[in-house]
Every structure is written in C-alpha cells, then in structure tokens.
Amino acid sequence: MIAILKKELWSYFGNWSAWVIIAAFSLITALFLFFFENDSNIFDIGMASLQSYFVLVPWLLMFIIPALSMKTFAEEQQTGTLNWLFSQPLKVSDLVTGKFLSVWIVGVLCLIPSLIYLYTVYVLGVPEGNIDLGMTFGSYIGLIILIAAFAGVGILASSLSQNQIMAYLLGVFMCFIMYFGIEQLASYKLLGGADFILQNIGFYQHFLGFTRGLIDLKDVAYFILIIGATLLLSNHFISKKK
C-alpha cells in the first residue's frame, strides 16, 4: 500500500498536475472571497468569518476531486498497466487504499493556502482576532472528512469506468448527487416523514454540523461508513477485472 501511495503521489507532483490544481483552486477561492462581487466576498459581507469559504469550497471540490481520482483505475485500464499491477505481490485492497490516500492527501493540500485567508480575516477583525476559531477549525475538520468522502466516490467512479473522461463525468455526477442532489430532493417534501431519512443519506446535512463548529460522532460515523462502503465497492469491481 505504501509503495502504491508513493507511486501515486509522485505521479501527481512529478508532472506538476497537483501543483497546477492546488494553484488553480487557491486562485479561484481568492477571487471569489476578496475580488469578485458575490455573496461569498468577505469585504461585502463585512464580517470577520470564513463561513463563505466553507460554503464555496465543497462546490469546487465536487469538480477537483473527480479530476484527481479519474486516472486512478481508468487510466490503468486504458494503458493496460492494471494487469501488470495484478501480477505484483499486492492485494487489491492495498491497491485501492493506496490510490484513495493519494487523492485524499492532494485534496487536503489544496486547503493549506487558505490559512493565509484565515490569518487575513484574523488581522482584519475589529478588534483583531474577532473570529470564531472553534467554528472555523470545526469547518476545516469537516472539509478534510468531506474530501475523503469525495475521494472515495471518485475512486469508485474510476473503478467502474473504462476511460478517464467517463470516470470524471461519473465522479462529478455522483459527488453532486450525494452532496446537493439528495438534499434538494428532500427539500421538496414529496415523501412526507421519509424526507428526513432521505435528507440524512446525503453529505450536506452531515457536513453542515461541522460548519457550525459541532463535531458530532454521528456525522463522523456516517462519513466513515460512506468511505468504507465506496472503498469496498471499488475493491469488488477491481477484483472482478482480474
């Protein structure tokens, strides 16, 4: 697993793709938070808070994480190297876990530049430091866990696809449905009392608790279950390709 993790990380950072993604992610968030006129602009909001950042980032991750994960298995199948990996002395579970961890790590690294935004808001607060750090750090933990969930979904999409384009489109679609689609469907209240159950199937409600600074074990357990389920399914579909 460690060997696969190192190989995948090198494939991201060795050809500059990870650096480009991190830079693009940071540039887009900076533009929306400080320059573009929109509901996420911190200066327009007039509050020392990064809540608009935590609202914006999941939508960006919905496109970025599938872009990172699309090549994990789909590319291996396209190039024929998946059969070579099967011939090596490693378990399919190690292969899946190593690739999952690599996508998760790169995704988490995308958040590192936002510490500059945190420092900026901290200094600009009146008085200085007038920011809810508990809510902020809770939101960061929520994002780290959400990235893991998106990575699991992206790995599953790649394991189901024969090429990278299909893996990317399927990954974006699945992430969108899990984060926003289910929540939106539940908001129409078409199923009566079952709407509450439907609402809790999606990512949004569980991530929302973190953005309020509440780290609920139920939300953590939910995401662990989702990540475990996606990795098990990925392991199953990849094993069938042997």
Short mmCIF file of C-alpha atoms in Angstrom, two decimals, residues 107-214:
data_model
loop_
_atom_site.label_atom_id
_atom_site.label_comp_id
_atom_site.label_asym_id
_atom_site.label_seq_id
_atom_site.Cartn_x
_atom_site.Cartn_y
_atom_site.Cartn_z
CA GLY A 107 -7.16 17.23 -1.82
CA VAL A 108 -6.22 18.21 1.73
CA LEU A 109 -3.14 20.06 0.46
CA CYS A 110 -5.50 22.26 -1.58
CA LEU A 111 -6.72 23.69 1.75
CA ILE A 112 -3.26 24.73 3.00
CA PRO A 113 -3.15 28.11 1.16
CA SER A 114 -6.44 29.05 2.84
CA LEU A 115 -4.51 29.52 6.09
CA ILE A 116 -3.44 32.82 4.53
CA TYR A 117 -7.13 33.79 4.29
CA LEU A 118 -7.59 32.77 7.93
CA TYR A 119 -4.70 34.99 9.01
CA THR A 120 -6.02 37.87 6.88
CA VAL A 121 -9.51 37.67 8.40
CA TYR A 122 -8.00 37.30 11.88
CA VAL A 123 -5.97 40.51 11.44
CA LEU A 124 -8.77 42.49 9.77
CA GLY A 125 -11.25 41.67 12.52
CA VAL A 126 -12.36 44.54 14.78
CA PRO A 127 -10.92 44.08 17.31
CA GLU A 128 -8.09 41.96 15.91
CA GLY A 129 -8.76 38.28 16.43
CA ASN A 130 -12.53 38.73 16.47
CA ILE A 131 -13.23 35.41 14.73
CA ASP A 132 -14.94 32.25 15.94
CA LEU A 133 -11.94 29.90 15.87
CA GLY A 134 -13.96 26.93 17.17
CA MET A 135 -16.39 27.16 14.27
CA THR A 136 -13.52 27.73 11.84
CA PHE A 137 -11.45 24.73 12.92
CA GLY A 138 -14.58 22.57 13.06
CA SER A 139 -15.29 23.56 9.46
CA TYR A 140 -11.74 22.63 8.44
CA ILE A 141 -12.16 19.18 10.02
CA GLY A 142 -15.45 18.84 8.15
CA LEU A 143 -13.75 19.72 4.85
CA ILE A 144 -10.97 17.18 5.43
CA ILE A 145 -13.56 14.46 6.05
CA LEU A 146 -15.68 15.63 3.08
CA ILE A 147 -12.61 15.42 0.83
CA ALA A 148 -12.16 11.81 1.95
CA ALA A 149 -15.80 11.06 1.09
CA PHE A 150 -15.48 12.71 -2.36
CA ALA A 151 -12.23 10.78 -2.90
CA GLY A 152 -13.97 7.51 -2.08
CA VAL A 153 -16.77 8.32 -4.54
CA GLY A 154 -14.21 9.34 -7.19
CA ILE A 155 -12.24 6.10 -6.75
CA LEU A 156 -15.49 4.14 -7.13
CA ALA A 157 -16.35 6.04 -10.32
CA SER A 158 -12.89 5.32 -11.73
CA SER A 159 -13.19 1.62 -10.90
CA LEU A 160 -16.47 1.49 -12.84
CA SER A 161 -15.22 3.32 -15.93
CA GLN A 162 -13.18 2.25 -18.94
CA ASN A 163 -11.68 5.67 -19.67
CA GLN A 164 -10.81 8.84 -17.79
CA ILE A 165 -13.48 11.08 -19.32
CA MET A 166 -16.26 8.74 -18.25
CA ALA A 167 -14.62 8.37 -14.83
CA TYR A 168 -14.56 12.17 -14.41
CA LEU A 169 -18.15 12.74 -15.55
CA LEU A 170 -19.45 9.88 -13.42
CA GLY A 171 -17.43 11.10 -10.42
CA VAL A 172 -18.78 14.65 -10.71
CA PHE A 173 -22.33 13.35 -11.10
CA MET A 174 -22.09 11.04 -8.08
CA CYS A 175 -20.49 13.75 -5.90
CA PHE A 176 -23.17 16.24 -6.94
CA ILE A 177 -25.98 13.81 -6.16
CA MET A 178 -24.52 12.87 -2.77
CA TYR A 179 -23.76 16.46 -1.71
CA PHE A 180 -26.59 18.52 -3.20
CA GLY A 181 -28.98 16.36 -5.23
CA ILE A 182 -30.35 14.30 -2.34
CA GLU A 183 -30.63 17.40 -0.13
CA GLN A 184 -32.52 19.28 -2.83
CA LEU A 185 -34.86 16.35 -3.47
CA ALA A 186 -35.64 16.09 0.25
CA SER A 187 -36.42 19.84 0.38
CA TYR A 188 -39.43 19.32 -1.91
CA LYS A 189 -41.06 17.26 0.88
CA LEU A 190 -42.58 14.75 -1.50
CA LEU A 191 -42.13 11.73 0.77
CA GLY A 192 -43.65 13.03 3.99
CA GLY A 193 -41.83 11.70 7.04
CA ALA A 194 -39.34 9.84 4.82
CA ASP A 195 -37.87 13.17 3.71
CA PHE A 196 -35.89 13.35 6.96
CA ILE A 197 -34.37 9.93 6.25
CA LEU A 198 -33.60 10.92 2.66
CA GLN A 199 -32.02 14.16 3.82
CA ASN A 200 -29.65 12.29 6.12
CA ILE A 201 -28.48 10.00 3.34
CA GLY A 202 -26.68 12.88 1.62
CA PHE A 203 -23.44 14.63 2.58
CA TYR A 204 -24.83 18.13 3.06
CA GLN A 205 -26.66 17.77 6.38
CA HIS A 206 -23.74 15.90 7.95
CA PHE A 207 -21.21 18.47 6.70
CA LEU A 208 -23.41 21.32 7.92
CA GLY A 209 -22.84 20.32 11.54
CA PHE A 210 -19.08 20.77 11.16
CA THR A 211 -19.53 24.29 9.72
CA ARG A 212 -21.31 25.21 12.96
CA GLY A 213 -18.33 24.03 14.99
CA LEU A 214 -20.13 20.86 16.13
#
